[in-house]
CSV table of C-alpha atoms and ligand atoms in Angstrom, one decimal:
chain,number,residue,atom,x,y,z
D,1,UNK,CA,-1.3,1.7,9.6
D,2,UNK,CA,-4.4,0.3,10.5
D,3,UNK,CA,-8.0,-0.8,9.5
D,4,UNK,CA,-11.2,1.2,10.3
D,5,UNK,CA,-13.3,-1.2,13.0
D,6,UNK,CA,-16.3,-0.5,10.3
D,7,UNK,CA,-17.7,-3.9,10.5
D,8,UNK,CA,-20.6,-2.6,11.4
D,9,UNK,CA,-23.8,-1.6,9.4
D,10,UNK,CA,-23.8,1.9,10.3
D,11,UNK,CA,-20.0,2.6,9.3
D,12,UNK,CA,-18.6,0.1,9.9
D,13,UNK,CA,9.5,5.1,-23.7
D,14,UNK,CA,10.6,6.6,-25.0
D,15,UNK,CA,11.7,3.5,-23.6
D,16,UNK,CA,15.1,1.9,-24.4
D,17,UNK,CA,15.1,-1.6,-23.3
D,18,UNK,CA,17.0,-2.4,-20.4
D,19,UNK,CA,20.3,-4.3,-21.1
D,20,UNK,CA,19.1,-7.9,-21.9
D,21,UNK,CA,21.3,-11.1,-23.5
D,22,UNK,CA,24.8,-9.8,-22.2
D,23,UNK,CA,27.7,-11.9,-23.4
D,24,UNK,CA,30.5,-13.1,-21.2
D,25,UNK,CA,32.7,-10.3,-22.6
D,26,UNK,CA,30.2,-7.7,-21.5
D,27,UNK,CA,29.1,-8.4,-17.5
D,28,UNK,CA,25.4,-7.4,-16.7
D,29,UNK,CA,25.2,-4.1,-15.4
D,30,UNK,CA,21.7,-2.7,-14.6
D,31,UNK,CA,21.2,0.5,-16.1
D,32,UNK,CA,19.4,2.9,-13.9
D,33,UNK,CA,16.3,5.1,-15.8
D,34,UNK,CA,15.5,5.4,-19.9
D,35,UNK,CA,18.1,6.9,-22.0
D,36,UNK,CA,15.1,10.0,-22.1
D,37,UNK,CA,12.4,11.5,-20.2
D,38,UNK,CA,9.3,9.0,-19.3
D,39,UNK,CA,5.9,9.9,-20.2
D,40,UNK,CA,3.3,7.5,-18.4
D,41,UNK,CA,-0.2,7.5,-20.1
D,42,UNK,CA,-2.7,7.1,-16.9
D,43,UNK,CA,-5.4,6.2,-19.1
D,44,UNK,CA,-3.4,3.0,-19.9
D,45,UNK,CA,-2.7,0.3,-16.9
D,46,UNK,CA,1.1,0.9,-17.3
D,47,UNK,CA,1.7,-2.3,-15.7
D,48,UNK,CA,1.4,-4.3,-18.9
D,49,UNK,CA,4.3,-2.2,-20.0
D,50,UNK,CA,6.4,-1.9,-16.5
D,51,UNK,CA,7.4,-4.4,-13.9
D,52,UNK,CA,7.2,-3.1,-10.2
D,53,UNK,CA,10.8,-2.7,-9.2
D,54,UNK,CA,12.3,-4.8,-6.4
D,55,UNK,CA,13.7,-2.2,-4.2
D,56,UNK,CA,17.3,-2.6,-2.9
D,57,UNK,CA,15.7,-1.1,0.8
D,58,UNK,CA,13.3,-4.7,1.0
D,59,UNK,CA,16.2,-6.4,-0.6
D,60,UNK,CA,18.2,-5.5,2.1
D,61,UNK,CA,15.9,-6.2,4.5
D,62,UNK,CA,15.3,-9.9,3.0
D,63,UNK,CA,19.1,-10.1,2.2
D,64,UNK,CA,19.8,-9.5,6.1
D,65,UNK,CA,17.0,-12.2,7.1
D,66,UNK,CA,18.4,-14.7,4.5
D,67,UNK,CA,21.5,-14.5,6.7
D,68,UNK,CA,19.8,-15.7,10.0
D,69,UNK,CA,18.5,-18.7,8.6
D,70,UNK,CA,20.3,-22.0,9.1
D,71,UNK,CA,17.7,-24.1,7.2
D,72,UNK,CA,18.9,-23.9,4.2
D,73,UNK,CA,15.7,-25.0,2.1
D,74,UNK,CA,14.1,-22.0,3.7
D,75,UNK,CA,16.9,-19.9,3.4
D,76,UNK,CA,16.9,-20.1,-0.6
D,77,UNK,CA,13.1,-20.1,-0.9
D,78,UNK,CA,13.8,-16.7,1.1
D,79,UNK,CA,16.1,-15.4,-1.4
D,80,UNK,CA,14.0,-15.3,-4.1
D,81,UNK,CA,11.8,-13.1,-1.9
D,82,UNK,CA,14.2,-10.1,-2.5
D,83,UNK,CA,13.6,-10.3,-6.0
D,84,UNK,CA,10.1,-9.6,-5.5
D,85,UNK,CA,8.4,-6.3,-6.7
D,86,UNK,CA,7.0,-4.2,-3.5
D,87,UNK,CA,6.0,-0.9,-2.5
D,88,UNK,CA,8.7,1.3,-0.8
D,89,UNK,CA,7.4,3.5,2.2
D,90,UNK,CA,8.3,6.9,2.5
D,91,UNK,CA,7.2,6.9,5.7
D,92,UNK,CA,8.4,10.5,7.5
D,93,UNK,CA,10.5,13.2,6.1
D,94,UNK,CA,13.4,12.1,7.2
D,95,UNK,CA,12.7,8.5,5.3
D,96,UNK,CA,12.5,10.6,1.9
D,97,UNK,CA,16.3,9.8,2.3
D,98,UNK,CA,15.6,6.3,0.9
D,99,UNK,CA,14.2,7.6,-2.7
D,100,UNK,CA,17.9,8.1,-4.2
D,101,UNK,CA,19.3,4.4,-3.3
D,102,UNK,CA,16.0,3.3,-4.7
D,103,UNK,CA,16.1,4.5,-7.6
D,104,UNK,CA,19.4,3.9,-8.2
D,105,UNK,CA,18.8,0.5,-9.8
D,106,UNK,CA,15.6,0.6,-11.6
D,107,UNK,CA,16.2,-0.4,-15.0
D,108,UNK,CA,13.8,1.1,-18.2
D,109,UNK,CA,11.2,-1.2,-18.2
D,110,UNK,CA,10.2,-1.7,-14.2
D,111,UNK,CA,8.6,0.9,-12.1
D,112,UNK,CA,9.3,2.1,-8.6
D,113,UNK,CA,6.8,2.0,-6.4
D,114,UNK,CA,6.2,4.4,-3.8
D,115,UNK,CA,4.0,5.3,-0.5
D,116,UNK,CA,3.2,8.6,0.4
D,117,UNK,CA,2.2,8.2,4.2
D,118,UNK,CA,2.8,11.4,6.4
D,119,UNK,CA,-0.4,13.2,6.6
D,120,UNK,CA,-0.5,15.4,9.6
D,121,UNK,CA,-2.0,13.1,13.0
D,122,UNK,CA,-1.7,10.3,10.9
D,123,UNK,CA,-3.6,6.6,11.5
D,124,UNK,CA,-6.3,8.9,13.6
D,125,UNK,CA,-8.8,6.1,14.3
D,126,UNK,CA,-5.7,3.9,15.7
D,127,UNK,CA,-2.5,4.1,17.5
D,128,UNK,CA,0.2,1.9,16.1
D,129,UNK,CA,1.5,4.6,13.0
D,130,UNK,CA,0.9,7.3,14.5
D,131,UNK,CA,3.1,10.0,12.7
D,132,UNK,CA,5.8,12.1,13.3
D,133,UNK,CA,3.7,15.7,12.2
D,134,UNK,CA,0.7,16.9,14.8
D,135,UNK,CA,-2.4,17.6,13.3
D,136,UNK,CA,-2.1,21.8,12.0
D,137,UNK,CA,1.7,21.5,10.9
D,138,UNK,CA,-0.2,20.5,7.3
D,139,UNK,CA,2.6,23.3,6.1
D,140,UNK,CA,5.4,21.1,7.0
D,141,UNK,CA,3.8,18.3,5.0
D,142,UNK,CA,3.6,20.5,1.9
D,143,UNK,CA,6.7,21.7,2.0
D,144,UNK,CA,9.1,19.3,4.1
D,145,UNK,CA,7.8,16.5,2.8
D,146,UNK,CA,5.6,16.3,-0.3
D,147,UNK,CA,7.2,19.4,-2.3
D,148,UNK,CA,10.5,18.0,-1.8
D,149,UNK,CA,9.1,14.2,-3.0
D,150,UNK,CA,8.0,16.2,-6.4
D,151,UNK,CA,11.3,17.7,-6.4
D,152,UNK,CA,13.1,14.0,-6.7
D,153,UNK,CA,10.2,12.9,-9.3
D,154,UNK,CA,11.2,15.9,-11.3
D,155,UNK,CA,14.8,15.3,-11.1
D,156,UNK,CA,14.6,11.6,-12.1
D,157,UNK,CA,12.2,12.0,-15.0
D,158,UNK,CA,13.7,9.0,-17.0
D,159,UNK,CA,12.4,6.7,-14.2
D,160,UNK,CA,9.0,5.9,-13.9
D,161,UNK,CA,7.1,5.5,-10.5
D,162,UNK,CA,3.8,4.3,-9.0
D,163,UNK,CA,2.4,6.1,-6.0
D,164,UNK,CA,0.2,5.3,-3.7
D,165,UNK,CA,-1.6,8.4,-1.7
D,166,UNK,CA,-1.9,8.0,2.0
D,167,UNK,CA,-3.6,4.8,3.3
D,168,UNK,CA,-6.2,5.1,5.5
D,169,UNK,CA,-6.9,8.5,5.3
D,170,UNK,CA,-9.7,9.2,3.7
D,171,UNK,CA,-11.8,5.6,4.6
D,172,UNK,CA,-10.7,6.9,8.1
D,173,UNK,CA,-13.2,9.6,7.4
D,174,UNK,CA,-15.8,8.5,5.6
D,175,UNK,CA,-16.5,5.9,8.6
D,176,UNK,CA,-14.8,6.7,11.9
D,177,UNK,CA,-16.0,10.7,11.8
D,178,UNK,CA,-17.0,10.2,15.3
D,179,UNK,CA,-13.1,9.8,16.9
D,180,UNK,CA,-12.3,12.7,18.2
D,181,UNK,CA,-8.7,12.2,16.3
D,182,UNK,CA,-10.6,11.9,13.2
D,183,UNK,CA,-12.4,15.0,13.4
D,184,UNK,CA,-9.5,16.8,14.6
D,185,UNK,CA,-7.7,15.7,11.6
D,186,UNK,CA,-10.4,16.1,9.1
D,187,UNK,CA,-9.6,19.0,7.5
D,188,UNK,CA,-5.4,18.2,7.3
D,189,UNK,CA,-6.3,15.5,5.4
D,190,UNK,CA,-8.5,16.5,2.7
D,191,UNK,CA,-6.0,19.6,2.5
D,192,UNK,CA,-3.0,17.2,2.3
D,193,UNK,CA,-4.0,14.7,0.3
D,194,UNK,CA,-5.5,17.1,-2.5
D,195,UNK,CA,-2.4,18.5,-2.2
D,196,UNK,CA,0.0,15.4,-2.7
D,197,UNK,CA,-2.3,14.6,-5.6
D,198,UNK,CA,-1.8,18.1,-7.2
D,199,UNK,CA,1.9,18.4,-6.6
D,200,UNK,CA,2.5,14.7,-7.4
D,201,UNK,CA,1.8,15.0,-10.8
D,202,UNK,CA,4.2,14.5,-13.0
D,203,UNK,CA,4.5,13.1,-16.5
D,204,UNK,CA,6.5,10.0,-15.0
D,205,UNK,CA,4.0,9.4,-12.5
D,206,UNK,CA,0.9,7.5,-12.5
D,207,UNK,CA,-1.3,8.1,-9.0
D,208,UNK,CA,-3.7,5.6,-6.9
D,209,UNK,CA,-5.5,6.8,-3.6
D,210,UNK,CA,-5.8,4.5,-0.7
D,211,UNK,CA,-9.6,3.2,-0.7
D,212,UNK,CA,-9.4,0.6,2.2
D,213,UNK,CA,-10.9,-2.5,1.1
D,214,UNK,CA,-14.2,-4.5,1.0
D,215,UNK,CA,-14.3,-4.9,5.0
D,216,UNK,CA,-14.0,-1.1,5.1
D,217,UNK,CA,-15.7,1.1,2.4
D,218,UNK,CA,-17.2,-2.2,1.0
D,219,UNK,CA,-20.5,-2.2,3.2
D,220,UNK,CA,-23.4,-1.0,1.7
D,221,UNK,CA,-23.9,2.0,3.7
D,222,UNK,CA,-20.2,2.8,3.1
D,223,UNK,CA,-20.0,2.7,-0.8
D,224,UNK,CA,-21.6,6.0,-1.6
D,225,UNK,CA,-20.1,8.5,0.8
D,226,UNK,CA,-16.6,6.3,0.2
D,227,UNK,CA,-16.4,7.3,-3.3
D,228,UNK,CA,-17.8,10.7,-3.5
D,229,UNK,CA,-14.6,11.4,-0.1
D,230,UNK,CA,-12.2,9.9,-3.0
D,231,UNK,CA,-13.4,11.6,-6.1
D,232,UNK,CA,-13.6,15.2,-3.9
D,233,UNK,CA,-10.1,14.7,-3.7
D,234,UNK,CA,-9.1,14.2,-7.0
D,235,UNK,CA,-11.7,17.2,-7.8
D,236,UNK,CA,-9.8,19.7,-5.4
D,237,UNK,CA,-6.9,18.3,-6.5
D,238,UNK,CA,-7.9,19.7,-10.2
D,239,UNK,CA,-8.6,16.1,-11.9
D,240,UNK,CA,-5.0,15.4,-12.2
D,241,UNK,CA,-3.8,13.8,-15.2
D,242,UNK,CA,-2.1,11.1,-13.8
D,243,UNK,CA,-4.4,10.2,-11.9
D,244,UNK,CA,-5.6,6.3,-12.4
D,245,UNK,CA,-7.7,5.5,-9.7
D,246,UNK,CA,-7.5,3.4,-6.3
D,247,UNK,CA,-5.3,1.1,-4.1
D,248,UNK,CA,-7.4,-2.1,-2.2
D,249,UNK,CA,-6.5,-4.2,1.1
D,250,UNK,CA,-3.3,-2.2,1.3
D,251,UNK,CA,-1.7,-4.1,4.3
D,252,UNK,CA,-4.4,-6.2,4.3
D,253,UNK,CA,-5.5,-9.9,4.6
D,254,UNK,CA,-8.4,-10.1,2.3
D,255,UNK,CA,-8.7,-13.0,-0.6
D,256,UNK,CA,-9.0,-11.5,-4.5
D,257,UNK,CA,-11.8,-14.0,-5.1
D,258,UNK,CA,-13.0,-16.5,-2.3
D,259,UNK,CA,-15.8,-17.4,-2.6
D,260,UNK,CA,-18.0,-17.4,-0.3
D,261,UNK,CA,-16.2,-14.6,0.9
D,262,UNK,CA,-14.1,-15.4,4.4
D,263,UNK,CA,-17.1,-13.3,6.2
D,264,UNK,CA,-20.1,-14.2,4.3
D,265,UNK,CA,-21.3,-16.5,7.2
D,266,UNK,CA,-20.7,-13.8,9.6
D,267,UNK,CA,-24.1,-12.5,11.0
D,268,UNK,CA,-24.1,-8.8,9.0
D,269,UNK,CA,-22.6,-10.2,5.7
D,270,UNK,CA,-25.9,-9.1,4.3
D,271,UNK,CA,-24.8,-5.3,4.5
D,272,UNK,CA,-21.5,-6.2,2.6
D,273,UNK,CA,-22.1,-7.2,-1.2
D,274,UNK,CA,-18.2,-7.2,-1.5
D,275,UNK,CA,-16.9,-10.5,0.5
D,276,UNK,CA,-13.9,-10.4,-1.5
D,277,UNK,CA,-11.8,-7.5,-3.0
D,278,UNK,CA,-12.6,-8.9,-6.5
D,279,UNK,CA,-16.5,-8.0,-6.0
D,280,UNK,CA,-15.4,-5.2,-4.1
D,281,UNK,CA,-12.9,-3.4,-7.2
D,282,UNK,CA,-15.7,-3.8,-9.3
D,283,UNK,CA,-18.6,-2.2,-6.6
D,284,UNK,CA,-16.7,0.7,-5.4
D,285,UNK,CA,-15.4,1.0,-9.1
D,286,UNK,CA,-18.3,1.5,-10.2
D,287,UNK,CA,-19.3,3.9,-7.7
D,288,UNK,CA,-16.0,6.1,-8.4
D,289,UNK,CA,-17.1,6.2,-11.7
D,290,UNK,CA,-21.0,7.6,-11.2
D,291,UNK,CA,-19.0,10.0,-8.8
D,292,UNK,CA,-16.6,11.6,-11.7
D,293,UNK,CA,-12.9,9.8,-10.7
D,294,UNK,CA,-11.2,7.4,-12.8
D,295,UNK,CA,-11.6,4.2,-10.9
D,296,UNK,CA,-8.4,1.3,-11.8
D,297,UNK,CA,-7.0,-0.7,-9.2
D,298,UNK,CA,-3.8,-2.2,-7.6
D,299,UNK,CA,-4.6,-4.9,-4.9
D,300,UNK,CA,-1.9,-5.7,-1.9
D,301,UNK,CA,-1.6,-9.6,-2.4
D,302,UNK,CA,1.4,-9.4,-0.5
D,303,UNK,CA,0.5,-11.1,2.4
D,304,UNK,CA,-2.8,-12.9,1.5
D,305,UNK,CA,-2.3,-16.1,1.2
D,306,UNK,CA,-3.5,-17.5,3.8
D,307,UNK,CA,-7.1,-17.1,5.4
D,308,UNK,CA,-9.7,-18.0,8.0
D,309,UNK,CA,-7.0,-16.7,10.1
D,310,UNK,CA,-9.1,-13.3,11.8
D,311,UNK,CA,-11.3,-14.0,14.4
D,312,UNK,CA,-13.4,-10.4,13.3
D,313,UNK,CA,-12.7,-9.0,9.3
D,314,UNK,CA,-11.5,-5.3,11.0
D,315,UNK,CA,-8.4,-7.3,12.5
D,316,UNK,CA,-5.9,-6.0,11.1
D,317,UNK,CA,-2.4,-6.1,12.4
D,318,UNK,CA,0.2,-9.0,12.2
D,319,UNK,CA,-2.8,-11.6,11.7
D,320,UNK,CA,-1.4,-15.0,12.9
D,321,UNK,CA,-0.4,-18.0,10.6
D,322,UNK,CA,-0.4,-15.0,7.7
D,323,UNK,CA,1.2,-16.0,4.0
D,324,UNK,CA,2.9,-14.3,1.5
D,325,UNK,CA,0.2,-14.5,-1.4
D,326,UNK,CA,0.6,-13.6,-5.4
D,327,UNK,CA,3.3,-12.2,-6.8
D,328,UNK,CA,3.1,-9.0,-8.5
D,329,UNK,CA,1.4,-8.9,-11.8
D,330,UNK,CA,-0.3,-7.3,-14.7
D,331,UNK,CA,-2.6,-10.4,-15.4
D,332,UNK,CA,-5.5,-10.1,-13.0
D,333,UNK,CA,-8.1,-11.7,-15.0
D,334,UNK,CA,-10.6,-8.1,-14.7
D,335,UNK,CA,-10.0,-4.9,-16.2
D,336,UNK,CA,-10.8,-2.6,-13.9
D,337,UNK,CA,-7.8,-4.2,-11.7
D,338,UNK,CA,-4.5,-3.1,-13.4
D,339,UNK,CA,-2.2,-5.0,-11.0
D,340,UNK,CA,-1.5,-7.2,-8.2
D,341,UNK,CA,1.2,-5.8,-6.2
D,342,UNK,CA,3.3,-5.9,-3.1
D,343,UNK,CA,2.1,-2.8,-0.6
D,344,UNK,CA,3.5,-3.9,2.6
D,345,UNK,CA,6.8,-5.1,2.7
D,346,UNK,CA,6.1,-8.5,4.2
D,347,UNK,CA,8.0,-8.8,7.5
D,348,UNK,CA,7.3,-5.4,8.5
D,349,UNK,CA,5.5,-5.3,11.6
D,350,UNK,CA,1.8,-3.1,11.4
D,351,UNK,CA,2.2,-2.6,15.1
D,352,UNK,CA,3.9,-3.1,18.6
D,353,UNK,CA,2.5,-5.7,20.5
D,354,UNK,CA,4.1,-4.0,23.9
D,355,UNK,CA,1.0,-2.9,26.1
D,356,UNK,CA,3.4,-0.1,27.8
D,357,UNK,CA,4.6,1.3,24.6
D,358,UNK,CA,2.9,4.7,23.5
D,359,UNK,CA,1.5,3.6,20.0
D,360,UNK,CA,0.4,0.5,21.5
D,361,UNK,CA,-2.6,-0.4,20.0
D,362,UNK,CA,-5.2,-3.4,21.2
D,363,UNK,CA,-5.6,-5.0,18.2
D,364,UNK,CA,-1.5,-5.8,17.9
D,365,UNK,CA,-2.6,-7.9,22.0
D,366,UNK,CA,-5.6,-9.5,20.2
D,367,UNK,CA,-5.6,-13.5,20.2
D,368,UNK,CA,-5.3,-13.5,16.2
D,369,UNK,CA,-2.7,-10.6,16.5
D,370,UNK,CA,1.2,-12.4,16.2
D,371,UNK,CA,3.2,-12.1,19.7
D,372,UNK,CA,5.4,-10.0,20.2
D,373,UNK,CA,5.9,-7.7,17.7
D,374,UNK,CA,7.8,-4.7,17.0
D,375,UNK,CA,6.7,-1.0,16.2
D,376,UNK,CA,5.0,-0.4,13.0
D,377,UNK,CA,7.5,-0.9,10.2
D,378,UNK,CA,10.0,-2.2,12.5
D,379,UNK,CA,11.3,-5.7,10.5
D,380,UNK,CA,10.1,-8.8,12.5
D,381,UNK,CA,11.9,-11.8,12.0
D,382,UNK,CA,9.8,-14.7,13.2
D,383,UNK,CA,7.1,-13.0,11.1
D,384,UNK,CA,9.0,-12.8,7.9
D,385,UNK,CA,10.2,-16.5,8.2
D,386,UNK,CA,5.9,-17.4,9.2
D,387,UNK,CA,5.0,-15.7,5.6
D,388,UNK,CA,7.6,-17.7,3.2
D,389,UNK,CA,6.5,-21.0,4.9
D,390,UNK,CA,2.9,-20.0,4.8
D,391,UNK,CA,3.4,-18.8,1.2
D,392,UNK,CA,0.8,-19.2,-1.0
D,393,UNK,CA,1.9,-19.7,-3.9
D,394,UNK,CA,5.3,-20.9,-2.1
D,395,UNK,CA,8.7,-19.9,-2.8
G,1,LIG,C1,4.2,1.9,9.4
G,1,LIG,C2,5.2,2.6,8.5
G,1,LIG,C3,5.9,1.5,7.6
G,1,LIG,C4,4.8,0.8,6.8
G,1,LIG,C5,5.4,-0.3,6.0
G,1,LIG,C6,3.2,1.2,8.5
G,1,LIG,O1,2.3,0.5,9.3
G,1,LIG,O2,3.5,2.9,10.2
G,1,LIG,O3,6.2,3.2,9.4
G,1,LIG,O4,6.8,2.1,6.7
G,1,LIG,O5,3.8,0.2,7.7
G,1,LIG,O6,5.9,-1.3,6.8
């Protein structure tokens, strides 16, 4: 997972409620699914209806950290972070393994929240998540991976689920179309992602593709070709019903509504008119819309609590002295923004900081980058613990 380096002008229910006011005769038990099928309507935000699930896989990991604390006012504000609703990545085929567990537990009114993130040569403008399938072997991603992700959707129709369609793709193209790996992967992408958007869409389901965020697509020069790459998607994909728009500083750092914006002093802020992912939801939104795609947002506030922290706005892995920021909700204060929402599961790292390791990438060695961290979604202790006491709100 990583961050175009586009700072630059040029590019840069049927639903039964779930089992509530249990007596002491009758123990809670959580009741996995709606007593029927689940139809989500994507022309609603169906986050004023559903909570995002906290997944027993982030649980765990929290659970497990919880365990190595021995300060015991941290260790219960980190408790309470397992009950926190994030994102679960299904992050290679094998990792589709994690969908039954996770939906084990998800009671009728919460939603399960899902990343699809295999695209064929995967994270092409950086090094740190780079994938398990080679650019070309796009037929093992329809068929190992993304048909067998609708098969689960179909089977557990009485859940509902959130997904969120490959970060960085697209952005990756619309501004770094002059790495090699970029252009190689080009055409696996737009294949891919049109097809994950296609198959994906279920009754149960309500869709968002990854749209960067306002360091990224947000420059002026970036806006137009950045929505008209989005909405050809959801075009090829055949305007798919459950469709609702785009996801915003997934695994990123930026504020909702700083203002200034944490850039604006920074000599080209007058080719970005959206210094904060606020301004930017309701530029690119707008932009999605003259372009034909329906244009909602979820923003990742899941680790943006804290800034001033990045010494350039395209930093983006394991920024130092990071927070935990909002918690997951409905009430944004803007329309066009449907939820705040954990993306990245907080103590996960975005990248190894070992210069000899293969998808060592030099923004994980950067002076703003945390030291040392582990491979991309490997859990990092030190950095978890740095988040809750950085939290913002705290815990
Ligand atoms: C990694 C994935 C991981 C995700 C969430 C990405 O940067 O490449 O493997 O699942 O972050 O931590």
């Amino acid at each position: 997972m990583k961050f175009s380096k586009s700072a630059t002008l040029a590019f840069a229910a049927t639903a039964v409620a779930a089992p509530s006011a249990t007596t002491k005769e009758q123990p809670s038990k959580r009741q996995a699914g709606c007593a029927s099928a689940v139809t989500l309507d994507a022309s609603t935000n169906v986050f004023k209806k559903y909570t995002l699930h906290a997944n027993n896989f982030y649980r765990a990991e929290v659970e497990e950290a919880v365990n190595l604390l021995s300060d015991s006012s941290l260790a219960s504000a980190a408790a309470k972070v397992a009950d926190v609703g994030s994102f679960l990545w299904l992050d290679t085929i094998a990792n589709i393994a994690k969908f039954e567990p996770a939906v084990a537990d998800v009671p009728c009114n919460e939603i399960l929240g899902l990343v699809i993130y295999d695209l064929p040569g995967r994270d092409c403008a950086a090094k740190a998540s780079n994938g398990e399938l080679k650019v070309g072997e796009l037929n093992r991603y329809k068929k190992d991976y993304i048909d067998v992700i609708a098969a689960l959707l179909k089977k557990h129709n009485k859940t509902a689920f959130a997904l969120i369609i490959e970060p960085d793709s697209l952005p990756n193209l619309v501004t770094n179309s002059d790495v090699q790996a970029c252009k190689n992967s080009a055409s696996g992408y737009r294949d891919g992602v049109a097809y994950a958007l296609k198959t994906l869409n279920l009754p149960n389901v309500v869709q968002y593709i990854d749209a960067g965020h306002g360091g990224w697509l947000g420059w002026d020069a970036n806006l137009k070709p950045g929505a008209e790459e989005l909405a050809k998607a959801y075009k090829a994909a055949g305007s798919p019903k459950q469709f609702r728009g785009f996801a915003t500083n997934v695994a990123g750092w930026n504020s909702w509504d700083q203002s200034p914006g944490e850039f604006a002093s920074a000599s080209d802020a007058k080719y970005n008119s959206c210094q904060n992912e606020k301004t930017y939801v309701q530029t690119f939104g707008a932009r999605l819309k003259t372009a034909g795609m329906p244009n909602h947002a979820l923003v990742d506030t899941g680790r943006n609590g804290v800034t001033g922290l990045r010494e350039e706005w395209g930093n983006w892995c394991n920024v130092n002295g990071a927070g935990f920021g909002v918690r997951p909700t409905a009430n944004t204060g803007l329309e066009l923004a449907d939820a705040f929402v954990w993306i990245k599961p907080g103590g996960e790292s975005d990248g190894t900081s070992d210069s000899s390791a293969v998808r060592y990438d030099s923004f994980c060695g950067k002076p703003d980058a945390f030291q040392p961290s582990p491979e991309a979604g490997q859990w990092n202790q030190e950095y978890f613990e740095m988040l809750l006491r950085n939290a913002n709100p705290p815990f």
